[in-house]
Amino acid sequence: DQQVKQNSPSLSVQEGRISILNCDYTNSMFDYFLWYKKYPAEGPTFLISISSIKDKNEDGRFTVFLNKSAKHLSLHIVPSQPGDSAVYFCAASVVWGDAGQFYFGTGTSLTVIP
Amino acid sequence: KAGVTQTPRYLIKTRGQQVTLSCSPISGHRSVSWYQQTPGQGLQFLFEYFSETQRNKGNFPGRFSGRQFSNSRSEMNVSTLELGDSALYLCASSYAGSSGNTIYFGEGSWLTVV
């Protein structure tokens, strides 16, 4: 049972444009969300997180939006750069729930075209 | 400070053998969790340890086990290896016990079972 879903396996964007990666979840108890970026042959690298008490969090070129009523979050990258080409995973957890367990989506492969 | 360190990075085993993977968390981190990544499956939670105690376990067979030492280092073991166990095994660490803390991943151990 996939509680976190990334329905777009891949996305291509021109350099300088906005990249929007989407993530949906089914468990209404989730209250902490993260995005990770993964290059081949490396472990995932933490990008940005958001708590359910907020609907937006921004860090440089990266902004995460959370729509709790729709159980949807998105990651915006502006402007996109070729170095952003990687697989992006969203993850969710219940802060005071199952200890240390994060639920991950299957990833979206982003290609930024120079 | 040093990140999460996993050893070995790559290994090849034969069906029926067992394997032990090691993880050293970021200094000061007491929670260590393990994930399995296979193509198209995202990251699947294996288990989490905090202060040498397994607090949570994912939906994997008993052939998958782990432990944590007093210095927070962790090992995971897979016995009676099957071809389907071929995957990237990722270790992640975080400072505290709740799932509201960001987890940081190591580079992973690539296991190939032949």
CSV table of C-alpha atoms in Angstrom, one decimal:
chain,number,residue,atom,x,y,z
A,1,ASP,CA,0.0,0.0,0.0
A,2,GLN,CA,1.8,3.1,-1.3
A,3,GLN,CA,0.9,5.9,1.1
A,4,VAL,CA,3.0,8.4,-0.7
A,5,LYS,CA,2.8,8.6,-4.5
A,6,GLN,CA,4.7,10.5,-7.2
A,7,ASN,CA,2.7,9.9,-10.3
A,8,SER,CA,5.2,11.4,-12.7
A,9,PRO,CA,8.2,9.1,-13.2
A,10,SER,CA,10.0,11.8,-15.2
A,11,LEU,CA,10.0,15.5,-16.0
A,12,SER,CA,12.0,17.5,-18.5
A,13,VAL,CA,12.4,21.3,-18.2
A,14,GLN,CA,14.4,23.9,-20.0
A,15,GLU,CA,17.2,25.6,-18.1
A,16,GLY,CA,16.0,28.8,-16.4
A,17,ARG,CA,12.4,27.7,-16.3
A,18,ILE,CA,10.4,26.4,-13.3
A,19,SER,CA,10.4,22.8,-12.4
A,20,ILE,CA,7.3,21.6,-10.5
A,21,LEU,CA,7.4,18.1,-8.9
A,22,ASN,CA,4.3,16.7,-7.4
A,23,CYS,CA,3.5,14.3,-4.6
A,24,ASP,CA,0.3,13.0,-3.2
A,25,TYR,CA,-0.3,11.1,0.1
A,26,THR,CA,-3.2,9.2,1.5
A,27,ASN,CA,-2.6,9.1,5.2
A,28,SER,CA,-4.1,12.2,6.9
A,29,MET,CA,-2.0,11.6,10.0
A,30,PHE,CA,1.2,12.6,8.1
A,31,ASP,CA,2.4,15.9,9.5
A,32,TYR,CA,6.0,16.2,8.4
A,33,PHE,CA,7.1,16.2,4.8
A,34,LEU,CA,10.5,16.2,3.1
A,35,TRP,CA,12.1,16.3,-0.3
A,36,TYR,CA,15.3,14.5,-1.2
A,37,LYS,CA,17.4,14.6,-4.3
A,38,LYS,CA,19.4,11.6,-5.5
A,39,TYR,CA,22.2,11.3,-8.0
A,40,PRO,CA,23.1,7.9,-9.4
A,41,ALA,CA,25.3,5.9,-7.2
A,42,GLU,CA,24.8,8.3,-4.3
A,43,GLY,CA,22.5,8.4,-1.3
A,44,PRO,CA,19.6,10.8,-1.2
A,45,THR,CA,20.4,14.3,-0.1
A,46,PHE,CA,18.0,16.3,2.0
A,47,LEU,CA,16.6,19.4,0.2
A,48,ILE,CA,13.8,20.9,2.2
A,49,SER,CA,11.1,20.0,4.6
A,50,ILE,CA,7.7,21.4,5.7
A,51,SER,CA,5.6,20.8,8.8
A,52,SER,CA,1.9,20.5,8.5
A,53,ILE,CA,1.3,23.7,10.4
A,54,LYS,CA,2.7,25.6,7.4
A,55,ASP,CA,1.6,25.7,3.8
A,56,LYS,CA,4.8,27.0,2.3
A,57,ASN,CA,8.5,26.8,3.0
A,58,GLU,CA,11.2,28.4,0.9
A,59,ASP,CA,15.0,27.9,0.8
A,60,GLY,CA,16.8,29.7,-2.0
A,61,ARG,CA,15.6,28.3,-5.4
A,62,PHE,CA,13.5,25.6,-3.7
A,63,THR,CA,10.0,26.1,-2.4
A,64,VAL,CA,7.7,23.4,-1.0
A,65,PHE,CA,4.0,23.9,-1.0
A,66,LEU,CA,1.6,21.8,1.1
A,67,ASN,CA,-2.1,21.5,0.5
A,68,LYS,CA,-3.4,19.5,3.4
A,69,SER,CA,-7.0,19.4,2.3
A,70,ALA,CA,-5.9,17.9,-1.1
A,71,LYS,CA,-3.2,15.8,0.6
A,72,HIS,CA,-0.8,17.2,-1.9
A,73,LEU,CA,2.6,18.7,-1.9
A,74,SER,CA,4.8,20.1,-4.6
A,75,LEU,CA,8.4,21.2,-5.0
A,76,HIS,CA,9.1,24.2,-7.1
A,77,ILE,CA,12.7,24.9,-8.4
A,78,VAL,CA,13.2,28.3,-9.9
A,79,PRO,CA,15.2,28.8,-11.9
A,80,SER,CA,16.1,25.3,-12.9
A,81,GLN,CA,19.7,24.5,-13.6
A,82,PRO,CA,21.4,21.5,-15.3
A,83,GLY,CA,22.9,20.5,-12.0
A,84,ASP,CA,19.3,19.9,-10.7
A,85,SER,CA,19.0,16.9,-13.0
A,86,ALA,CA,18.5,14.0,-10.5
A,87,VAL,CA,15.8,11.8,-9.1
A,88,TYR,CA,13.6,13.6,-6.5
A,89,PHE,CA,11.8,11.7,-3.7
A,90,CYS,CA,9.2,13.1,-1.4
A,91,ALA,CA,8.7,11.6,2.0
A,92,ALA,CA,6.2,11.8,4.8
A,93,SER,CA,6.0,10.9,8.5
A,94,VAL,CA,3.9,11.1,11.6
A,95,VAL,CA,6.0,13.1,14.0
A,96,TRP,CA,5.0,11.3,17.1
A,97,GLY,CA,4.0,8.1,15.4
A,98,ASP,CA,6.0,5.2,14.0
A,99,ALA,CA,9.5,5.9,15.3
A,100,GLY,CA,11.9,6.8,12.6
A,101,GLN,CA,9.7,5.6,9.8
A,102,PHE,CA,9.4,7.8,6.7
A,103,TYR,CA,7.2,6.8,3.8
A,104,PHE,CA,8.8,7.6,0.4
A,105,GLY,CA,7.4,8.0,-3.1
A,106,THR,CA,8.9,6.2,-6.0
A,107,GLY,CA,10.7,9.3,-7.3
A,108,THR,CA,10.5,11.6,-10.2
A,109,SER,CA,13.5,11.9,-12.5
A,110,LEU,CA,14.1,15.5,-13.5
A,111,THR,CA,16.1,16.4,-16.5
A,112,VAL,CA,17.0,20.1,-17.0
A,113,ILE,CA,17.9,20.7,-20.6
A,114,PRO,CA,20.6,23.4,-21.2
B,1,LYS,CA,31.3,17.1,10.5
B,2,ALA,CA,31.4,13.7,8.8
B,3,GLY,CA,28.3,12.3,7.3
B,4,VAL,CA,26.7,8.9,7.5
B,5,THR,CA,29.2,6.3,6.5
B,6,GLN,CA,28.2,2.9,5.1
B,7,THR,CA,30.4,-0.1,4.3
B,8,PRO,CA,30.9,-1.9,2.1
B,9,ARG,CA,29.8,0.2,-0.9
B,10,TYR,CA,29.5,-2.7,-3.3
B,11,LEU,CA,29.3,-6.4,-2.8
B,12,ILE,CA,28.3,-9.5,-4.6
B,13,LYS,CA,26.9,-12.5,-2.9
B,14,THR,CA,25.6,-15.9,-3.9
B,15,ARG,CA,22.0,-17.1,-3.2
B,16,GLY,CA,21.8,-18.7,0.2
B,17,GLN,CA,24.7,-16.8,1.7
B,18,GLN,CA,24.3,-14.1,4.4
B,19,VAL,CA,25.6,-10.5,4.4
B,20,THR,CA,26.3,-7.9,7.0
B,21,LEU,CA,26.2,-4.2,6.2
B,22,SER,CA,27.6,-1.5,8.5
B,23,CYS,CA,26.6,2.1,9.2
B,24,SER,CA,28.2,4.8,11.2
B,25,PRO,CA,25.8,7.7,11.9
B,26,ILE,CA,26.6,11.4,12.0
B,27,SER,CA,28.3,12.2,15.3
B,28,GLY,CA,25.7,12.9,18.0
B,29,HIS,CA,22.9,11.2,16.1
B,30,ARG,CA,21.2,8.4,18.1
B,31,SER,CA,18.6,7.2,15.7
B,32,VAL,CA,19.6,4.9,12.8
B,33,SER,CA,17.2,3.6,10.2
B,34,TRP,CA,17.6,1.4,7.2
B,35,TYR,CA,15.9,1.5,3.9
B,36,GLN,CA,15.9,-0.7,0.8
B,37,GLN,CA,15.7,0.8,-2.6
B,38,THR,CA,14.9,-1.2,-5.7
B,39,PRO,CA,14.0,0.1,-9.2
B,40,GLY,CA,10.5,1.4,-9.3
B,41,GLN,CA,9.8,0.8,-5.6
B,42,GLY,CA,11.1,3.9,-4.0
B,43,LEU,CA,12.6,3.5,-0.6
B,44,GLN,CA,11.1,0.9,1.7
B,45,PHE,CA,11.6,1.1,5.4
B,46,LEU,CA,13.3,-1.8,7.0
B,47,PHE,CA,13.8,-0.9,10.7
B,48,GLU,CA,14.9,1.9,13.1
B,49,TYR,CA,17.1,1.8,16.1
B,50,PHE,CA,17.4,4.3,18.9
B,51,SER,CA,19.7,3.9,21.9
B,52,GLU,CA,20.4,0.2,20.9
B,53,THR,CA,16.7,-0.6,20.8
B,54,GLN,CA,14.7,-1.5,17.7
B,55,ARG,CA,11.7,0.7,17.9
B,56,ASN,CA,10.1,0.1,14.6
B,57,LYS,CA,10.2,-2.5,11.9
B,58,GLY,CA,8.9,-2.5,8.3
B,59,ASN,CA,7.2,-5.2,6.4
B,60,PHE,CA,10.2,-7.4,5.6
B,61,PRO,CA,10.7,-11.1,6.4
B,62,GLY,CA,12.7,-12.2,9.4
B,63,ARG,CA,15.7,-12.8,7.3
B,64,PHE,CA,16.4,-9.1,7.6
B,65,SER,CA,17.7,-8.1,11.0
B,66,GLY,CA,19.7,-5.4,12.6
B,67,ARG,CA,21.3,-4.1,15.7
B,68,GLN,CA,22.7,-1.0,17.1
B,69,PHE,CA,25.8,-0.6,19.4
B,70,SER,CA,26.4,1.7,22.3
B,71,ASN,CA,28.3,4.1,20.1
B,72,SER,CA,25.2,4.3,17.8
B,73,ARG,CA,26.8,2.4,15.0
B,74,SER,CA,24.5,0.0,13.4
B,75,GLU,CA,24.6,-3.2,11.4
B,76,MET,CA,22.0,-5.0,9.3
B,77,ASN,CA,22.1,-8.6,8.3
B,78,VAL,CA,20.3,-10.5,5.6
B,79,SER,CA,20.4,-14.3,5.9
B,80,THR,CA,19.7,-16.9,3.2
B,81,LEU,CA,20.0,-14.4,0.4
B,82,GLU,CA,17.6,-14.4,-2.5
B,83,LEU,CA,17.9,-12.9,-5.9
B,84,GLY,CA,15.2,-10.4,-5.0
B,85,ASP,CA,17.4,-9.0,-2.2
B,86,SER,CA,19.6,-7.3,-4.8
B,87,ALA,CA,19.1,-3.7,-4.0
B,88,LEU,CA,20.7,-0.5,-2.7
B,89,TYR,CA,20.6,-0.5,1.1
B,90,LEU,CA,20.6,2.9,2.7
B,91,CYS,CA,21.3,3.9,6.2
B,92,ALA,CA,20.0,7.1,7.6
B,93,SER,CA,20.6,8.9,10.9
B,94,SER,CA,18.9,11.6,12.9
B,95,TYR,CA,19.5,13.4,16.1
B,96,ALA,CA,16.4,12.6,18.1
B,97,GLY,CA,13.7,10.1,18.4
B,98,SER,CA,10.7,11.6,16.8
B,99,SER,CA,9.9,11.3,13.1
B,100,GLY,CA,9.8,15.1,13.0
B,101,ASN,CA,13.6,15.2,12.6
B,102,THR,CA,15.3,15.2,9.2
B,103,ILE,CA,17.1,12.0,8.4
B,104,TYR,CA,20.4,12.1,6.6
B,105,PHE,CA,21.4,9.3,4.3
B,106,GLY,CA,24.7,7.6,3.7
B,107,GLU,CA,25.8,6.7,0.1
B,108,GLY,CA,24.4,3.2,0.4
B,109,SER,CA,25.6,-0.3,0.0
B,110,TRP,CA,24.9,-1.9,-3.4
B,111,LEU,CA,24.2,-5.6,-2.9
B,112,THR,CA,24.0,-7.9,-5.9
B,113,VAL,CA,22.8,-11.5,-5.3
B,114,VAL,CA,23.7,-14.0,-8.0
